[in-house]
Amino acid sequence: MRRAARYRFPAVHRRAQQRGQSHVADHPERGDVPGWVMITLMSAVLVAALLALAGPALEAMFNQAMDKVGN
């Protein structure tokens, strides 16, 4: 396998080697990007579902409160 094809970001790998780190993926501060993307998407879907289910009730409650304030 070619070196360029083996590493997604060759410059990052090169800097890690210069610092004495053999594997960039083993670095303890490396983030889990796909996991955070999944959490973000699931949160957005959950909010959208709750809004779809509770939207009419929230709208009615808001309109009722505005009517009381307006009178």
mmCIF file with all atom_site columns, C-alpha atoms in Angstrom:
data_model
loop_
_atom_site.group_PDB
_atom_site.id
_atom_site.type_symbol
_atom_site.label_atom_id
_atom_site.label_alt_id
_atom_site.label_comp_id
_atom_site.label_asym_id
_atom_site.label_entity_id
_atom_site.label_seq_id
_atom_site.pdbx_PDB_ins_code
_atom_site.Cartn_x
_atom_site.Cartn_y
_atom_site.Cartn_z
_atom_site.occupancy
_atom_site.B_iso_or_equiv
_atom_site.pdbx_formal_charge
_atom_site.auth_seq_id
_atom_site.auth_comp_id
_atom_site.auth_asym_id
_atom_site.auth_atom_id
_atom_site.pdbx_PDB_model_num
ATOM 1  C CA . MET A 1 1  ? 0.000   0.000  0.000  1.00 0.00 ? 1  MET A CA 1
ATOM 2  C CA . ARG A 1 2  ? 1.302   3.426  -0.861 1.00 0.00 ? 2  ARG A CA 1
ATOM 3  C CA . ARG A 1 3  ? 2.091   5.776  1.975  1.00 0.00 ? 3  ARG A CA 1
ATOM 4  C CA . ALA A 1 4  ? -0.242  8.530  0.679  1.00 0.00 ? 4  ALA A CA 1
ATOM 5  C CA . ALA A 1 5  ? -3.121  6.075  0.430  1.00 0.00 ? 5  ALA A CA 1
ATOM 6  C CA . ARG A 1 6  ? -2.443  4.651  3.886  1.00 0.00 ? 6  ARG A CA 1
ATOM 7  C CA . TYR A 1 7  ? -2.838  7.908  5.800  1.00 0.00 ? 7  TYR A CA 1
ATOM 8  C CA . ARG A 1 8  ? -5.716  10.260 5.262  1.00 0.00 ? 8  ARG A CA 1
ATOM 9  C CA . PHE A 1 9  ? -3.732  13.306 6.396  1.00 0.00 ? 9  PHE A CA 1
ATOM 10 C CA . PRO A 1 10 ? -0.030  12.671 5.694  1.00 0.00 ? 10 PRO A CA 1
ATOM 11 C CA . ALA A 1 11 ? 1.080   16.011 7.208  1.00 0.00 ? 11 ALA A CA 1
ATOM 12 C CA . VAL A 1 12 ? -0.603  15.170 10.527 1.00 0.00 ? 12 VAL A CA 1
ATOM 13 C CA . HIS A 1 13 ? 1.040   11.753 10.536 1.00 0.00 ? 13 HIS A CA 1
ATOM 14 C CA . ARG A 1 14 ? 4.422   13.313 9.780  1.00 0.00 ? 14 ARG A CA 1
ATOM 15 C CA . ARG A 1 15 ? 4.092   15.765 12.695 1.00 0.00 ? 15 ARG A CA 1
ATOM 16 C CA . ALA A 1 16 ? 3.050   12.933 15.011 1.00 0.00 ? 16 ALA A CA 1
ATOM 17 C CA . GLN A 1 17 ? 6.128   10.953 14.007 1.00 0.00 ? 17 GLN A CA 1
ATOM 18 C CA . GLN A 1 18 ? 8.337   13.980 14.651 1.00 0.00 ? 18 GLN A CA 1
ATOM 19 C CA . ARG A 1 19 ? 6.900   14.224 18.188 1.00 0.00 ? 19 ARG A CA 1
ATOM 20 C CA . GLY A 1 20 ? 7.557   10.542 18.794 1.00 0.00 ? 20 GLY A CA 1
ATOM 21 C CA . GLN A 1 21 ? 3.983   9.352  18.515 1.00 0.00 ? 21 GLN A CA 1
ATOM 22 C CA . SER A 1 22 ? 3.743   6.218  16.434 1.00 0.00 ? 22 SER A CA 1
ATOM 23 C CA . HIS A 1 23 ? 0.017   6.327  15.690 1.00 0.00 ? 23 HIS A CA 1
ATOM 24 C CA . VAL A 1 24 ? -2.061  9.470  15.375 1.00 0.00 ? 24 VAL A CA 1
ATOM 25 C CA . ALA A 1 25 ? -5.258  7.487  16.039 1.00 0.00 ? 25 ALA A CA 1
ATOM 26 C CA . ASP A 1 26 ? -3.922  6.379  19.443 1.00 0.00 ? 26 ASP A CA 1
ATOM 27 C CA . HIS A 1 27 ? -3.558  9.966  20.650 1.00 0.00 ? 27 HIS A CA 1
ATOM 28 C CA . PRO A 1 28 ? -5.733  10.420 23.774 1.00 0.00 ? 28 PRO A CA 1
ATOM 29 C CA . GLU A 1 29 ? -6.996  13.855 22.673 1.00 0.00 ? 29 GLU A CA 1
ATOM 30 C CA . ARG A 1 30 ? -8.148  12.665 19.268 1.00 0.00 ? 30 ARG A CA 1
ATOM 31 C CA . GLY A 1 31 ? -11.906 13.167 18.950 1.00 0.00 ? 31 GLY A CA 1
ATOM 32 C CA . ASP A 1 32 ? -14.526 10.701 17.845 1.00 0.00 ? 32 ASP A CA 1
ATOM 33 C CA . VAL A 1 33 ? -16.016 12.769 15.026 1.00 0.00 ? 33 VAL A CA 1
ATOM 34 C CA . PRO A 1 34 ? -18.520 10.201 13.692 1.00 0.00 ? 34 PRO A CA 1
ATOM 35 C CA . GLY A 1 35 ? -19.852 9.685  17.201 1.00 0.00 ? 35 GLY A CA 1
ATOM 36 C CA . TRP A 1 36 ? -20.388 13.407 17.740 1.00 0.00 ? 36 TRP A CA 1
ATOM 37 C CA . VAL A 1 37 ? -22.047 13.734 14.351 1.00 0.00 ? 37 VAL A CA 1
ATOM 38 C CA . MET A 1 38 ? -24.417 10.896 15.247 1.00 0.00 ? 38 MET A CA 1
ATOM 39 C CA . ILE A 1 39 ? -25.233 12.468 18.632 1.00 0.00 ? 39 ILE A CA 1
ATOM 40 C CA . THR A 1 40 ? -25.913 15.829 16.979 1.00 0.00 ? 40 THR A CA 1
ATOM 41 C CA . LEU A 1 41 ? -28.166 14.304 14.326 1.00 0.00 ? 41 LEU A CA 1
ATOM 42 C CA . MET A 1 42 ? -30.068 12.210 16.850 1.00 0.00 ? 42 MET A CA 1
ATOM 43 C CA . SER A 1 43 ? -30.595 15.274 19.047 1.00 0.00 ? 43 SER A CA 1
ATOM 44 C CA . ALA A 1 44 ? -31.911 17.267 16.089 1.00 0.00 ? 44 ALA A CA 1
ATOM 45 C CA . VAL A 1 45 ? -34.306 14.449 15.142 1.00 0.00 ? 45 VAL A CA 1
ATOM 46 C CA . LEU A 1 46 ? -35.507 14.178 18.744 1.00 0.00 ? 46 LEU A CA 1
ATOM 47 C CA . VAL A 1 47 ? -36.194 17.928 18.949 1.00 0.00 ? 47 VAL A CA 1
ATOM 48 C CA . ALA A 1 48 ? -38.021 17.860 15.595 1.00 0.00 ? 48 ALA A CA 1
ATOM 49 C CA . ALA A 1 49 ? -40.155 14.897 16.722 1.00 0.00 ? 49 ALA A CA 1
ATOM 50 C CA . LEU A 1 50 ? -41.037 16.547 20.032 1.00 0.00 ? 50 LEU A CA 1
ATOM 51 C CA . LEU A 1 51 ? -41.896 19.774 18.257 1.00 0.00 ? 51 LEU A CA 1
ATOM 52 C CA . ALA A 1 52 ? -44.085 17.923 15.764 1.00 0.00 ? 52 ALA A CA 1
ATOM 53 C CA . LEU A 1 53 ? -45.952 16.151 18.558 1.00 0.00 ? 53 LEU A CA 1
ATOM 54 C CA . ALA A 1 54 ? -46.215 19.026 21.025 1.00 0.00 ? 54 ALA A CA 1
ATOM 55 C CA . GLY A 1 55 ? -46.322 21.908 18.518 1.00 0.00 ? 55 GLY A CA 1
ATOM 56 C CA . PRO A 1 56 ? -50.092 22.367 18.409 1.00 0.00 ? 56 PRO A CA 1
ATOM 57 C CA . ALA A 1 57 ? -50.407 22.203 22.209 1.00 0.00 ? 57 ALA A CA 1
ATOM 58 C CA . LEU A 1 58 ? -47.553 24.704 22.653 1.00 0.00 ? 58 LEU A CA 1
ATOM 59 C CA . GLU A 1 59 ? -49.114 27.014 20.089 1.00 0.00 ? 59 GLU A CA 1
ATOM 60 C CA . ALA A 1 60 ? -52.501 26.856 21.829 1.00 0.00 ? 60 ALA A CA 1
ATOM 61 C CA . MET A 1 61 ? -50.882 27.536 25.206 1.00 0.00 ? 61 MET A CA 1
ATOM 62 C CA . PHE A 1 62 ? -48.964 30.496 23.762 1.00 0.00 ? 62 PHE A CA 1
ATOM 63 C CA . ASN A 1 63 ? -52.100 31.949 22.133 1.00 0.00 ? 63 ASN A CA 1
ATOM 64 C CA . GLN A 1 64 ? -54.041 31.537 25.385 1.00 0.00 ? 64 GLN A CA 1
ATOM 65 C CA . ALA A 1 65 ? -51.309 33.347 27.331 1.00 0.00 ? 65 ALA A CA 1
ATOM 66 C CA . MET A 1 66 ? -51.224 36.161 24.758 1.00 0.00 ? 66 MET A CA 1
ATOM 67 C CA . ASP A 1 67 ? -55.012 36.520 24.973 1.00 0.00 ? 67 ASP A CA 1
ATOM 68 C CA . LYS A 1 68 ? -54.807 36.869 28.766 1.00 0.00 ? 68 LYS A CA 1
ATOM 69 C CA . VAL A 1 69 ? -52.059 39.480 28.503 1.00 0.00 ? 69 VAL A CA 1
ATOM 70 C CA . GLY A 1 70 ? -53.928 41.389 25.808 1.00 0.00 ? 70 GLY A CA 1
ATOM 71 C CA . ASN A 1 71 ? -57.135 41.712 27.869 1.00 0.00 ? 71 ASN A CA 1
#
